Coordinates of C-alpha atoms in Angstrom, one line a residue:
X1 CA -180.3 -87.6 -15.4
X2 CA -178.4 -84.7 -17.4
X3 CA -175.6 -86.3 -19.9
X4 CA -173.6 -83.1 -18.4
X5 CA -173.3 -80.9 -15.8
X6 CA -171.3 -78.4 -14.7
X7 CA -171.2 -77.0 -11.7
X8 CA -169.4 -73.7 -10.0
X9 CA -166.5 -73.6 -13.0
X10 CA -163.8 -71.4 -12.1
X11 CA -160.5 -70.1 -14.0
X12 CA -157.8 -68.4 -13.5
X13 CA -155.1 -67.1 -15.6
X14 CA -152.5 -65.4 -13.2
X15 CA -154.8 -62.9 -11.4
X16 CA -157.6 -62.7 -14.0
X17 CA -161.0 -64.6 -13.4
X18 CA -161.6 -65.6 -17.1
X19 CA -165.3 -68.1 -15.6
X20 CA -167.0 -66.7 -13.1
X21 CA -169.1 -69.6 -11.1
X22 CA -170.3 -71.3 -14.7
X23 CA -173.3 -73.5 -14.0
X24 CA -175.4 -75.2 -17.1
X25 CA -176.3 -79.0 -17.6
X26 CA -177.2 -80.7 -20.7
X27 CA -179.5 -83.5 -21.7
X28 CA -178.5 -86.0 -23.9
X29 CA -179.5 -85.2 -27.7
X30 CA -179.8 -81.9 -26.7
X31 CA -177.9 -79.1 -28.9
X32 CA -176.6 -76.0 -26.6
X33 CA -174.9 -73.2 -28.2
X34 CA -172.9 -70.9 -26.2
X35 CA -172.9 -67.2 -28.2
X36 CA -171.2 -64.1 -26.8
X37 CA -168.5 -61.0 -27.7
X38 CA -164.6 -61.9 -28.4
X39 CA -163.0 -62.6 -24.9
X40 CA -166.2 -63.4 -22.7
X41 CA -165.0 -66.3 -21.9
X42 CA -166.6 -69.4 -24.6
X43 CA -163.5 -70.9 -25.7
X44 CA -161.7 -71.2 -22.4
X45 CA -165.2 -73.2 -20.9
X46 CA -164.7 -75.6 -23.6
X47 CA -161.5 -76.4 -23.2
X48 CA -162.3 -77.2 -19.6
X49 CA -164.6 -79.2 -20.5
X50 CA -162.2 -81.7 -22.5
X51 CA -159.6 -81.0 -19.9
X52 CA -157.2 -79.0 -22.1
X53 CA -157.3 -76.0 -19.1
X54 CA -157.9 -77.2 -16.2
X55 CA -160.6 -75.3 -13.8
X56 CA -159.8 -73.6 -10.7
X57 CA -162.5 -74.4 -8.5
X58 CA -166.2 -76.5 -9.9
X59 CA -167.3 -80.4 -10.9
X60 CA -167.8 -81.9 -14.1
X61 CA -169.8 -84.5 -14.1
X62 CA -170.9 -86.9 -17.3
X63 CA -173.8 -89.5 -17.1
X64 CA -173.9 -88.9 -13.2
X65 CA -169.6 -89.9 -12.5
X66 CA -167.7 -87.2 -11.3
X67 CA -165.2 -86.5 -13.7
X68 CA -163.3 -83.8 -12.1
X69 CA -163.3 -82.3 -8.8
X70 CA -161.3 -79.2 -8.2
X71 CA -161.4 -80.1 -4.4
X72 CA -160.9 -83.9 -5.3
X73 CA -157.1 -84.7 -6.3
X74 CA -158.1 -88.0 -7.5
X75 CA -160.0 -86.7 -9.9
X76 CA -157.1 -84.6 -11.6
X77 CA -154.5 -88.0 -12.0
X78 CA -153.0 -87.0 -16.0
X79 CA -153.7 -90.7 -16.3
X80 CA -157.3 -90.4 -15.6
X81 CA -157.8 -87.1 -17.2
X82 CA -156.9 -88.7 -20.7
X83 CA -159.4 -91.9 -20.0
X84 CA -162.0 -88.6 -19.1
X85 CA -161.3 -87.1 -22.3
X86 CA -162.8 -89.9 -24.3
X87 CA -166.0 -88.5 -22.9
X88 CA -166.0 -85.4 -24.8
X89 CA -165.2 -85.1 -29.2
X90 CA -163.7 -81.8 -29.9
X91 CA -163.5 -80.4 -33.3
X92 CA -161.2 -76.7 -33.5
X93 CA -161.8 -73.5 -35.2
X94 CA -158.5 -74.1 -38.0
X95 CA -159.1 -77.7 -37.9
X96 CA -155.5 -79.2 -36.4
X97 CA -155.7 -81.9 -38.8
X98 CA -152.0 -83.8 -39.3
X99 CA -150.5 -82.6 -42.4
X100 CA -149.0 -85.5 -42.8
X101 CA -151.5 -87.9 -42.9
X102 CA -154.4 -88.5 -45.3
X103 CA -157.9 -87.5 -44.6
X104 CA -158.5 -91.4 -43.6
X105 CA -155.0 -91.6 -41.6
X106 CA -156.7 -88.6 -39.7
X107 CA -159.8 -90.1 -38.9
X108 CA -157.9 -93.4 -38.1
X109 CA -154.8 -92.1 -35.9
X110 CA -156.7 -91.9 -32.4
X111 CA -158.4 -94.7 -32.5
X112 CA -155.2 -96.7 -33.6
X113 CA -153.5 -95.7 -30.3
X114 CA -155.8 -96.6 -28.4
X115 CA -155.9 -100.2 -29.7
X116 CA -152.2 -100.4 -29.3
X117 CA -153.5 -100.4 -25.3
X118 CA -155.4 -103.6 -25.9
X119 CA -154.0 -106.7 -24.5
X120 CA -154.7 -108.6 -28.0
X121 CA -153.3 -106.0 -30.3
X122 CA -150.0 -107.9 -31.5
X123 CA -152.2 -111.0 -32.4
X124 CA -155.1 -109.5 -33.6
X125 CA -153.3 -106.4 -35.2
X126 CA -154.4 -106.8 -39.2
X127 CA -157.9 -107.3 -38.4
X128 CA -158.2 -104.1 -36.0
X129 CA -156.5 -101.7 -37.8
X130 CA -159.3 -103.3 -40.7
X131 CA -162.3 -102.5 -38.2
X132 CA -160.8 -99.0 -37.6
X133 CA -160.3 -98.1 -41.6
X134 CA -163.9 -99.4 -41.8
X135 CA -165.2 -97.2 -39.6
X136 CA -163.1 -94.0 -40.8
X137 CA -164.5 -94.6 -44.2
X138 CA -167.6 -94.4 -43.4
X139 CA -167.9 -91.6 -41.0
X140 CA -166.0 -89.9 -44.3
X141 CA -168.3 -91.1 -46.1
X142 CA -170.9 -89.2 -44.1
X143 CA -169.4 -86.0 -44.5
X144 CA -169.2 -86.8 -47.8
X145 CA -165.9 -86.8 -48.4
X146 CA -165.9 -90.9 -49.8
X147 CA -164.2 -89.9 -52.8
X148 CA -161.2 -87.6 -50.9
X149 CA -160.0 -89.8 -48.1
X150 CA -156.6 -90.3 -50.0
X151 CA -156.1 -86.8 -50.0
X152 CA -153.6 -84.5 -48.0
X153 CA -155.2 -81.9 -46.0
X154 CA -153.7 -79.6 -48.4
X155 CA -155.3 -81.0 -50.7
X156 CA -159.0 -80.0 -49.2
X157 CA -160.5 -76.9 -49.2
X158 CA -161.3 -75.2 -45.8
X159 CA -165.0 -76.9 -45.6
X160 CA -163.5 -80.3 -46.1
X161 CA -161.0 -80.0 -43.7
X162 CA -162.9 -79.1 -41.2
X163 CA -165.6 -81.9 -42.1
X164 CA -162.7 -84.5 -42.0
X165 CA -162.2 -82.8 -37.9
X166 CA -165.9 -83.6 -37.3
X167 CA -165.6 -87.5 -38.6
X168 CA -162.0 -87.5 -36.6
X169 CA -164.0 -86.2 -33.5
X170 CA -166.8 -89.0 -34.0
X171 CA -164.3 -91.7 -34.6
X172 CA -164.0 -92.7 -30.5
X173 CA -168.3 -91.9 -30.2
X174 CA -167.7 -89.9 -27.6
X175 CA -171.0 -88.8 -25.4
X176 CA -170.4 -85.1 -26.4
X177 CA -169.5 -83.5 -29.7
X178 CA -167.7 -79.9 -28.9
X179 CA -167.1 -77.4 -31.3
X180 CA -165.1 -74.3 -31.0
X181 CA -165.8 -71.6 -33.8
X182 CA -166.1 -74.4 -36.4
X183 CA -166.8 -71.9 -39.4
X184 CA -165.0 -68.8 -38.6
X185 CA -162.1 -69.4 -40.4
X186 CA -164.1 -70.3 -44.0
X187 CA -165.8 -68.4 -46.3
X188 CA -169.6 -68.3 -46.9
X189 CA -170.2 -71.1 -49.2
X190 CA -167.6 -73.6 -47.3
X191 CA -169.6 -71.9 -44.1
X192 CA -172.6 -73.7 -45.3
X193 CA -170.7 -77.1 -45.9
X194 CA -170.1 -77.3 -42.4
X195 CA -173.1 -76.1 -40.5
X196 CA -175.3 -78.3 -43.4
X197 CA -173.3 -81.4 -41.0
X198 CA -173.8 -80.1 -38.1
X199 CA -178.1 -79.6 -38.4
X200 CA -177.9 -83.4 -39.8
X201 CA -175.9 -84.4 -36.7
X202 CA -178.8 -82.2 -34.7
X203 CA -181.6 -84.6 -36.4
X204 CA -179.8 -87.3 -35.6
X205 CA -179.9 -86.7 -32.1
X206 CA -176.3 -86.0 -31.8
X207 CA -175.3 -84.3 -28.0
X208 CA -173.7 -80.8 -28.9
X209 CA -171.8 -77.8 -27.5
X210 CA -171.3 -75.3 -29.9
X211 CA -169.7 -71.8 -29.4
X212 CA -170.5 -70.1 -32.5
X213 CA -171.2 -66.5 -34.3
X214 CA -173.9 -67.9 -36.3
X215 CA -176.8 -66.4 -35.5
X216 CA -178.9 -68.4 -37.0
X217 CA -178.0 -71.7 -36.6
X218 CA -177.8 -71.1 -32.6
X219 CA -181.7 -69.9 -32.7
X220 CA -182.7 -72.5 -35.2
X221 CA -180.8 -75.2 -34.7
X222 CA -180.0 -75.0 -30.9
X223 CA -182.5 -76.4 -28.7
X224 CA -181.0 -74.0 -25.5
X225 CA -178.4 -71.0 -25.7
X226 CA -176.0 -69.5 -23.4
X227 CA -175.0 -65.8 -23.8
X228 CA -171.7 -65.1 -22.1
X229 CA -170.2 -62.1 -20.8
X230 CA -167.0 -61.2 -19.2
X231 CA -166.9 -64.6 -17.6
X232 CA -170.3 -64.7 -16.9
X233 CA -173.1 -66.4 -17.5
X234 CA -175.6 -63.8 -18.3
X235 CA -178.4 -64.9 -20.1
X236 CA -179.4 -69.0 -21.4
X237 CA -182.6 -70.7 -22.3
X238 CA -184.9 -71.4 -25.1
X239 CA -183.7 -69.7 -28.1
X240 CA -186.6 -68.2 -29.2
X241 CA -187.0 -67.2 -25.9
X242 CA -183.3 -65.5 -25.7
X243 CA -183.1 -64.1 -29.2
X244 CA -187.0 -62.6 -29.2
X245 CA -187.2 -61.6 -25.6
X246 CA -183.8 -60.9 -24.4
X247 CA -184.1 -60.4 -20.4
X248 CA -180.5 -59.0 -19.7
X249 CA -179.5 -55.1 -21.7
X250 CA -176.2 -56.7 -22.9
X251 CA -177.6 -59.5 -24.5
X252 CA -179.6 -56.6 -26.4
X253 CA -176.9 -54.3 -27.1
X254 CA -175.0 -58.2 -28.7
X255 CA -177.9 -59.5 -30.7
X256 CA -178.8 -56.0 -32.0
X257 CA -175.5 -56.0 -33.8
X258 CA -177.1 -58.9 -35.9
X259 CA -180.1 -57.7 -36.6
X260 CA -178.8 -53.7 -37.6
X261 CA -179.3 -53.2 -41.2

């Protein structure tokens, strides 16, 4: 059974169809990258699939439950669309880190509200905010950023912020990690900080959608890619398969841009 499937995504903003019928599934441990031109529609897919937009018409389903239904009301209660959320880690292009909070606060913070849910919180409340620092350290630790977790995110260079995101996005182990243009706001070498985390996440078996410009990570890395265009699906399957062969003319004329000079 796929960890993910979606089926017949719609969206609309006012009058314009931004996903046109946008089916895939995923396995789990499976890595997909979605690739495509500014506007085609990648960012606006994720973001239905944590439920920030909400689709039009389609199903999402996670480990075979149905969590939403565009012809289902039940499915859309805000109540259970926060639970649903749980399913799905979401790291952000400029991170969205609290500039308020430490690297470790950051990592901590979700995870604290949700114990503040559980019926033995007020008794219990020293030793599972303990748990949850223990945990935050280490997934910092991970990223290898062991020796900044008392630092302000202003205090982090672009790389380590966004590392910090991917240990905050970990923190509630959700099924899916999802990553929206995690390098496109950093430089080269803080570029390579980042996707060096995200290919040990991919050995680790770690279940990813990633929209990305990087080329090369989505061939190498990736074990299936999506090319979107203009809301569509145009073009997905084996990498080597989609960046050597190309079926579709516009997935051409967008990987040649790459490959020029």
């Amino acid at each position: 059974m796929p960890i993910l499937e979606v089926e017949h995504i719609r969206k609309y903003f006012d009058r314009t169809e931004v996903l046109k019928d946008i089916s895939f599934s995923l396995e789990k441990g499976q890595v997909v990258s979605i690739i495509g031109s500014s506007g085609s529609g990648k960012t606006t897919l994720l973001r239905c699939l944590n439920f920030l937009e909400r689709p039009d018409k389609g199903i999402i389903r996670v480990n075979g439950e149905t969590l939403f239904d565009a012809d289902d009301p039940k499915t859309q209660q805000e109540s259970e669309i926060r639970k649903k959320r749980l399913h799905f880690g979401l790291v952000f292009q400029s991170f969205h880190l609290f500039p308020q909070y430490t690297a470790l606060q950051n990592v901590m913070l979700a995870k604290e509200l949700l114990a503040k849910e559980l019926p033995n919180y007020k008794t219990e409340r020293k030793k599972i905010h303990a748990e949850i620092e223990i945990q935050a350290s280490e997934l910092l630790d991970q990223m290898g950023l062991g020796d900044r977790m008392g630092n302000y995110p202003h205090q982090l260079s672009g790389g380590q912020c966004q590392r910090v995101a991917i240990a905050r996005a970990l923190a509630l182990s959700p099924d899916i990690l999802c990553f929206d243009e995690p390098t496109s706001a950093l430089d080269p070498e803080l570029t390579g900080e980042v996707l060096k985390v995200m290919k040990e996440l991919a050995e680790k078996n770690t279940t990813m959608v990633i929209v990305t410009h990087e080329m090369a990570f989505a061939r190498d890395v990736a074990n299936h890619v999506i090319f979107m265009d203009d809301g569509h699906i145009l073009e997905q399957g084996d990498p080597i398969e989609v960046f050597e062969h190309p079926k579709e003319e516009r997935t051409r004329q967008f990987l040649a841009r790459f490959t020029q000079g």
